Coordinates of C-alpha atoms and ligand atoms in Angstrom, one line a residue:
X46 CA -41.8 -184.8 94.2
X47 CA -38.3 -185.0 93.7
X48 CA -36.7 -184.1 90.6
X49 CA -34.6 -186.4 88.4
X50 CA -30.7 -186.1 88.7
X51 CA -29.3 -185.3 86.2
X52 CA -26.5 -187.4 84.9
X53 CA -23.6 -187.5 87.2
X54 CA -20.8 -186.8 85.3
X55 CA -22.2 -183.5 84.9
X56 CA -21.2 -182.4 88.3
X57 CA -17.6 -182.8 87.8
X58 CA -17.2 -180.9 84.8
X59 CA -16.9 -177.2 85.2
X60 CA -18.0 -174.6 82.8
X61 CA -15.4 -173.1 81.1
X62 CA -16.7 -168.7 81.2
X63 CA -15.2 -166.0 82.2
X64 CA -16.7 -163.0 84.2
X65 CA -19.3 -161.1 82.6
X66 CA -19.3 -158.0 84.7
X67 CA -18.9 -154.2 83.3
X68 CA -16.1 -152.6 82.7
X69 CA -14.5 -150.3 80.5
X70 CA -12.0 -151.8 78.9
X71 CA -13.1 -155.6 78.1
X72 CA -9.6 -157.6 77.1
X73 CA -11.2 -160.8 78.4
X74 CA -12.2 -163.3 75.0
X75 CA -11.1 -162.5 72.0
X76 CA -13.4 -160.8 70.4
X77 CA -12.8 -157.9 68.5
X78 CA -13.0 -155.0 69.5
X79 CA -14.7 -153.9 66.3
X80 CA -18.1 -153.4 65.1
X81 CA -18.3 -154.7 61.4
X82 CA -18.2 -152.4 58.2
X83 CA -21.4 -150.6 58.0
X84 CA -22.4 -151.7 54.7
X85 CA -22.4 -155.4 55.8
X86 CA -24.7 -154.2 58.8
X87 CA -27.0 -152.5 55.6
X88 CA -26.6 -155.0 53.3
X89 CA -28.4 -157.6 56.4
X90 CA -30.9 -155.0 57.3
X91 CA -31.6 -154.7 53.2
X92 CA -31.7 -159.2 53.2
X93 CA -33.4 -159.5 56.7
X94 CA -36.5 -157.2 54.5
X95 CA -37.2 -159.7 52.0
X96 CA -36.3 -162.5 54.6
X97 CA -39.7 -165.5 54.8
X98 CA -39.9 -165.9 58.2
X99 CA -42.8 -168.2 57.9
X100 CA -39.9 -171.1 56.4
X101 CA -37.4 -173.1 57.0
X102 CA -33.8 -171.4 56.4
X103 CA -32.1 -173.8 54.0
X104 CA -31.5 -177.0 55.4
X105 CA -27.6 -177.7 53.1
X106 CA -27.1 -173.8 53.9
X107 CA -25.9 -174.6 49.8
X108 CA -25.3 -170.1 49.3
X109 CA -23.5 -170.1 52.4
X110 CA -21.1 -173.2 51.8
X111 CA -20.4 -171.4 48.4
X112 CA -19.0 -168.3 49.7
X113 CA -16.9 -170.1 52.2
X114 CA -15.5 -172.5 50.2
X115 CA -15.2 -169.4 46.9
X116 CA -13.0 -168.1 50.1
X117 CA -11.3 -170.8 50.7
X118 CA -10.8 -172.1 47.1
X119 CA -12.4 -175.6 48.6
X120 CA -15.6 -177.1 47.0
X121 CA -18.9 -176.1 49.1
X122 CA -19.3 -180.2 49.9
X123 CA -16.5 -180.3 51.7
X124 CA -17.9 -177.2 54.2
X125 CA -19.9 -178.1 57.5
X126 CA -21.1 -174.9 58.9
X127 CA -22.4 -174.7 62.5
X128 CA -23.6 -172.2 65.4
X129 CA -20.5 -171.0 66.4
X130 CA -17.2 -173.6 65.7
X131 CA -18.0 -174.9 69.8
X132 CA -20.7 -176.5 67.3
X133 CA -18.6 -177.3 64.7
X134 CA -16.2 -179.0 67.8
X135 CA -19.8 -181.1 69.0
X136 CA -20.6 -182.0 65.8
X137 CA -16.9 -183.6 65.5
X138 CA -17.3 -185.2 69.0
X139 CA -20.8 -186.3 68.2
X140 CA -20.1 -188.0 64.6
X141 CA -16.8 -189.3 65.4
X142 CA -16.7 -189.7 69.5
X143 CA -18.8 -191.5 71.9
X144 CA -18.7 -194.1 74.5
X145 CA -15.4 -196.7 74.0
X146 CA -13.9 -193.7 71.4
X147 CA -11.2 -191.0 73.1
X148 CA -10.3 -188.0 71.4
X149 CA -6.4 -186.5 72.1
X150 CA -5.4 -182.7 73.4
X151 CA -1.8 -181.6 73.9
X152 CA -2.2 -179.2 77.0
X153 CA -2.8 -176.5 78.2
X154 CA -5.1 -176.5 75.2
X155 CA -9.1 -175.0 74.5
X156 CA -10.4 -176.2 77.2
X157 CA -13.6 -176.4 75.3
X158 CA -11.2 -180.0 73.4
X159 CA -11.5 -182.2 76.6
X160 CA -15.1 -180.6 77.8
X161 CA -17.0 -180.9 74.4
X162 CA -15.8 -184.7 74.3
X163 CA -16.8 -185.2 78.2
X164 CA -21.0 -184.1 77.5
X165 CA -20.5 -186.7 74.1
X166 CA -19.1 -189.3 76.3
X167 CA -16.2 -189.2 74.7
X168 CA -13.1 -190.2 77.0
X169 CA -10.1 -187.6 76.6
X170 CA -6.1 -188.7 76.8
X171 CA -4.1 -185.5 77.6
X172 CA -0.3 -184.6 76.4
X173 CA 1.9 -182.6 77.2
X174 CA 3.3 -179.7 75.4
X175 CA 6.7 -178.6 76.0
X176 CA 7.6 -175.8 77.6
X177 CA 7.3 -173.2 76.1
X178 CA 4.0 -174.7 74.8
X179 CA 4.8 -175.7 71.3
X180 CA 3.8 -179.7 70.4
X181 CA 6.3 -182.2 70.7
X182 CA 5.6 -184.1 67.0
X183 CA 7.6 -187.1 68.9
X184 CA 5.5 -187.3 72.0
X185 CA 2.1 -186.9 70.0
X186 CA 3.3 -190.1 68.7
X187 CA 3.7 -191.6 71.2
X188 CA 0.8 -190.3 73.0
X189 CA -1.9 -190.9 69.5
X190 CA 0.2 -195.0 69.2
X191 CA -0.6 -196.3 73.1
X192 CA -4.1 -194.8 72.5
X193 CA -5.3 -194.9 69.3
X194 CA -7.7 -191.7 69.4
X195 CA -10.0 -191.5 67.3
X196 CA -10.3 -187.3 67.3
X197 CA -6.6 -185.3 67.4
X198 CA -7.7 -182.4 68.4
X199 CA -4.4 -179.4 67.7
X200 CA -5.3 -175.5 68.0
X201 CA -3.3 -172.9 65.9
X202 CA -2.8 -170.3 67.4
X203 CA -3.6 -172.5 70.4
X204 CA -6.0 -170.8 72.7
X205 CA -4.8 -169.6 75.9
X206 CA -0.6 -169.5 74.7
X207 CA -0.9 -167.8 71.5
X208 CA 2.1 -169.9 69.3
X209 CA 0.3 -171.2 66.0
X210 CA 2.4 -174.9 64.5
X211 CA 3.9 -175.0 61.8
X212 CA 3.3 -176.9 58.3
X213 CA 5.9 -179.9 59.9
X214 CA 4.2 -180.2 63.1
X215 CA 0.8 -181.0 60.8
X216 CA 2.5 -183.2 59.2
X217 CA 4.2 -184.9 61.4
X218 CA 1.0 -185.4 63.9
X219 CA -1.5 -186.2 60.7
X220 CA 1.4 -188.9 59.2
X221 CA 0.9 -190.6 62.9
X222 CA -2.3 -189.8 64.1
X223 CA -5.0 -193.0 63.5
X224 CA -7.5 -191.4 62.9
X225 CA -8.7 -187.0 62.1
X226 CA -6.8 -184.1 63.2
X227 CA -8.8 -180.9 64.3
X228 CA -6.6 -177.9 63.9
X229 CA -8.8 -175.8 65.4
X230 CA -8.3 -172.7 63.9
X231 CA -10.3 -170.1 65.2
X232 CA -7.6 -167.5 65.1
X233 CA -6.6 -168.4 62.1
X234 CA -6.5 -165.1 60.6
X235 CA -3.7 -163.8 62.1
X236 CA -0.9 -166.5 61.9
X237 CA 1.3 -166.6 59.4
X238 CA -0.2 -170.0 58.0
X239 CA -2.5 -172.5 57.8
X240 CA -3.0 -176.1 58.2
X241 CA -6.6 -175.0 55.3
X242 CA -3.6 -175.6 52.3
X243 CA -3.3 -179.4 53.3
X244 CA -7.3 -180.2 53.8
X245 CA -8.5 -183.1 50.9
X246 CA -10.3 -185.8 50.5
X247 CA -7.8 -188.6 50.9
X248 CA -5.9 -186.2 54.1
X249 CA -7.6 -187.3 57.7
X250 CA -7.6 -183.7 58.4
X251 CA -9.8 -180.7 59.0
X252 CA -9.6 -177.5 59.5
X253 CA -12.4 -175.3 61.7
X254 CA -12.4 -171.8 61.8
X255 CA -15.0 -168.8 63.2
X256 CA -16.7 -165.7 62.7
X257 CA -16.9 -165.1 66.5
X258 CA -13.0 -162.6 66.4
X259 CA -11.8 -162.0 62.6
X260 CA -15.2 -161.1 61.7
X261 CA -16.5 -159.3 64.6
X262 CA -19.9 -161.2 64.8
X263 CA -19.4 -163.2 67.6
X264 CA -23.0 -162.1 67.6
X265 CA -24.5 -164.5 65.2
X266 CA -22.5 -167.3 66.2
X267 CA -22.1 -169.0 63.2
X268 CA -18.2 -171.7 62.6
X269 CA -17.2 -173.7 60.3
X270 CA -15.4 -176.4 59.4
X271 CA -13.0 -177.2 56.1
X272 CA -12.5 -181.2 55.3
X273 CA -12.5 -184.5 53.1
X274 CA -16.3 -185.0 51.8
X275 CA -16.8 -188.2 53.6
X276 CA -16.5 -185.5 57.0
X277 CA -19.1 -183.2 56.0
X278 CA -21.1 -186.4 55.3
X279 CA -21.1 -187.4 59.0
X280 CA -21.5 -183.8 60.6
X281 CA -24.3 -183.3 58.7
X282 CA -25.2 -187.2 59.9
X283 CA -25.2 -185.6 63.8
X284 CA -26.7 -182.0 63.3
X285 CA -30.3 -181.7 63.9
X286 CA -32.5 -180.8 61.6
X287 CA -32.4 -177.1 60.1
X288 CA -29.7 -176.1 63.0
X289 CA -28.8 -172.8 61.1
X290 CA -30.6 -170.4 60.9
X291 CA -32.0 -168.6 58.2
X292 CA -30.4 -165.4 59.3
X293 CA -27.3 -166.6 60.0
X294 CA -26.6 -168.1 56.9
X295 CA -27.4 -164.4 55.1
X296 CA -25.2 -162.8 57.9
X297 CA -22.2 -165.1 56.7
X298 CA -22.7 -165.1 52.8
X299 CA -23.0 -161.6 53.6
X300 CA -19.6 -161.4 55.4
X301 CA -17.5 -163.1 52.9
X302 CA -18.4 -160.1 50.4
X303 CA -16.2 -158.2 52.7
X304 CA -12.7 -159.8 53.0
X305 CA -10.7 -156.7 52.3
X306 CA -12.1 -155.3 55.2
X307 CA -11.7 -158.1 57.3
X308 CA -7.8 -158.2 56.4
X309 CA -7.9 -154.6 57.0
X310 CA -9.5 -155.3 60.3
X311 CA -6.6 -158.2 61.4
X312 CA -3.6 -156.2 59.6
X313 CA -5.0 -153.6 62.3
X314 CA -4.9 -156.3 65.1
X315 CA -1.9 -157.2 64.5
X316 CA 0.4 -154.5 64.3
X317 CA -1.2 -153.5 67.8
X318 CA -0.6 -157.0 69.3
X319 CA 2.9 -156.8 68.2
X320 CA 3.3 -152.9 70.4
X321 CA 2.0 -155.0 73.2
X322 CA 4.2 -157.9 72.7
X323 CA 6.2 -154.9 72.4
X324 CA 5.7 -152.6 75.6
X325 CA 5.5 -155.6 78.0
X326 CA 8.8 -156.8 76.9
X327 CA 10.3 -153.6 78.6
X328 CA 7.3 -154.7 81.8
X329 CA 7.7 -156.8 85.2
X330 CA 5.9 -159.9 83.3
X331 CA 6.9 -162.8 81.0
X332 CA 5.6 -162.6 78.2
X333 CA 5.1 -165.6 75.3
X334 CA 4.9 -164.9 71.0
X335 CA 1.7 -164.7 70.0
X336 CA 0.4 -165.4 66.5
X337 CA -3.3 -164.7 67.3
X338 CA -5.6 -161.9 68.9
X339 CA -4.3 -162.1 72.4
X340 CA -0.9 -162.0 74.6
X341 CA 0.0 -164.4 76.9
X342 CA 2.1 -163.6 79.4
X343 CA 2.9 -163.9 83.2
X344 CA 4.0 -161.6 85.6
X345 CA 7.2 -161.8 87.8
X346 CA 6.6 -159.6 91.1
X347 CA 3.1 -160.5 92.0
X348 CA 0.4 -163.2 92.1
X349 CA -1.2 -163.2 89.1
X350 CA -5.1 -163.1 90.3
X351 CA -3.7 -160.2 91.9
X352 CA -3.2 -158.6 88.9
X353 CA -6.6 -159.5 87.5
X354 CA -7.6 -158.0 90.6
X355 CA -6.3 -154.8 90.4
X356 CA -6.8 -154.6 86.7
X357 CA -10.1 -154.8 87.3
X358 CA -9.8 -151.7 89.7
X359 CA -8.8 -150.3 86.6
X360 CA -12.0 -151.0 84.5
X361 CA -9.7 -153.7 82.3
X362 CA -10.0 -157.3 82.1
X363 CA -8.4 -159.4 81.1
X364 CA -8.4 -163.5 81.5
X365 CA -7.3 -165.5 84.5
X366 CA -6.2 -168.8 83.8
X367 CA -3.8 -168.2 87.0
X368 CA -5.9 -171.3 88.3
X369 CA -5.0 -173.4 85.0
X370 CA -3.0 -176.2 84.7
X371 CA 0.2 -175.8 83.4
X372 CA -0.3 -171.6 83.1
X373 CA 0.7 -171.2 87.3
X374 CA 0.5 -167.5 86.8
X375 CA -0.4 -166.8 83.2
X376 CA -2.8 -164.3 82.5
X377 CA -4.0 -163.4 78.4
X378 CA -5.1 -160.2 77.4
X379 CA -6.8 -160.1 74.2
X380 CA -5.9 -157.6 72.0
X381 CA -7.6 -154.3 71.8
X382 CA -8.6 -151.3 69.7
X383 CA -5.7 -148.6 70.2
X384 CA -7.3 -146.9 73.2
X385 CA -7.6 -150.1 74.8
X386 CA -4.2 -150.7 74.5
X387 CA -3.5 -148.0 76.0
X388 CA -5.3 -148.1 78.4
X389 CA -4.3 -151.9 79.6
X390 CA -0.8 -151.0 79.4
X391 CA -1.2 -148.6 81.7
X392 CA -3.2 -149.9 83.8
X393 CA -0.3 -153.1 83.7
X394 CA 2.5 -150.7 84.8
X395 CA 0.9 -149.5 87.8
X396 CA -0.7 -152.3 89.5
X397 CA 2.9 -154.2 88.6
X398 CA 4.8 -151.0 90.6
X399 CA 2.3 -152.2 93.5
X400 CA 3.3 -154.0 96.7
X401 CA 4.8 -157.7 95.7
X402 CA 2.8 -160.5 96.9
Ligands
PMP1310 N1 -11.8 -172.4 69.7 C1 -11.2 -171.6 69.9 C2 -9.7 -172.4 70.5 C3 -11.4 -170.9 70.8 O1 -10.5 -169.4 71.6 C4 -12.7 -170.3 70.9 C5 -13.5 -169.2 71.6 N2 -13.0 -169.0 72.7 C6 -13.5 -171.3 70.0 C7 -13.2 -172.4 68.8 C8 -15.2 -171.1 69.9 O2 -16.1 -170.0 68.6 P1 -16.7 -169.5 68.6 O3 -17.9 -171.2 69.0 O4 -17.6 -168.5 69.2 O5 -16.5 -169.8 67.1

C-alpha cells in the first residue's frame, strides 16, 4: 500500500542546513568557539543529581523566566522561553501568523524567518535591503502599508550580512508597522545597541535572543523572547505542554549567574572580529562591516564557491552563501578562537592566490 503524501507545499521548501563535515576549523554555524565555563558545568552536574526525573518540569519555567527578567530589568511575565530561538520564532508564527496572514522580511536575512512562516501556513512578503544591506525605513513603511503583515521581522545584527539596526530604524519600523515587530537579536550581545531598551507593554515590539551563541550553549537549545505581557500570553497558548524540559530550565537559570564570564567571551570575540576585519581588508575580498560574531565577504579574484571548496581543502569550513538571493559570490565566516582565525586567514590567503576563475 502506498504511504500517504505529506503536504504538497513542503516539497517546495528546501531545508536550511550547512553541511556537517569533519574539519579541523569549523567556522560555519556562528557558534561560540569556547566551551561554557567549567563552573557552570559543575553547577549543572550538581543540579542533575537532585533532579526529579519522574515528574514533569515546571510548565511555566518560573525560575528561568525570573532569572532572565532580572537580567533584562523586565517582569517574568514579559519573558517567553523555548527550545532555541527558532522555536520562539515558530511560536510567533503560530500565534500571530497562519492562513490569511503574512509576515514581512527584508532580504537578504535569516532564511528561517520565511521558512518557519511557510511551515505555519503564513504568507511571506519580502522587501529588499539597500545595497549596503541596511533597511530603508521608507521602503519598509511602503511595504507594510501595502501588505499589512501581522509580523514584521528585523534581524539585528542581521544574519548573514552582519550589521545591526540602529534605534532610529527600529523606531521608524515600529511606528509604521500595522502588527507586531520582532527584532531577532540572536547576535545582540555582540552589537553596540539593543532594541530591548524599547520593549514595553504598550509597544508592539518583541526581541528574541538565544543561548546558542554568546552563552556557549548551542547544544542546550534554549532561546527566549522579551516583549509585552500580552504577546507572551499568546505564545504560551501555542506552546505544547511542558515543552521546556527541566534540564534546559536549569541550564539556563545557572548560566544567567555567569554574565561576567559571558561578557568576557563576547569581548574576546569582538576583538577577534576586528582583527579579522582588519586582516581581510588587505586581501582581494570585499568585506562588510559586522556587529556580530561573523563576517560576510566576497572574494574578488575567484568565485565564492571555489574559495569555499579551497578553504575546505585546508580543513576550514565556512558558510557558502554564494548562491543565496542578493549574496552572489559571498561567503560568511564565523569568528573563531584566535588560533582558528589565524588558520582561516592563512588558508584564505593561499586560496585567493590560486588560479583566478
Ligand atoms: N536567529 C538568527 C538570526 C540566527 O542566526 C539563529 C541561528 N542560526 C537563530 C535565530 C536560531 O538560533 P537558536 O535556535 O539556536 O536559538
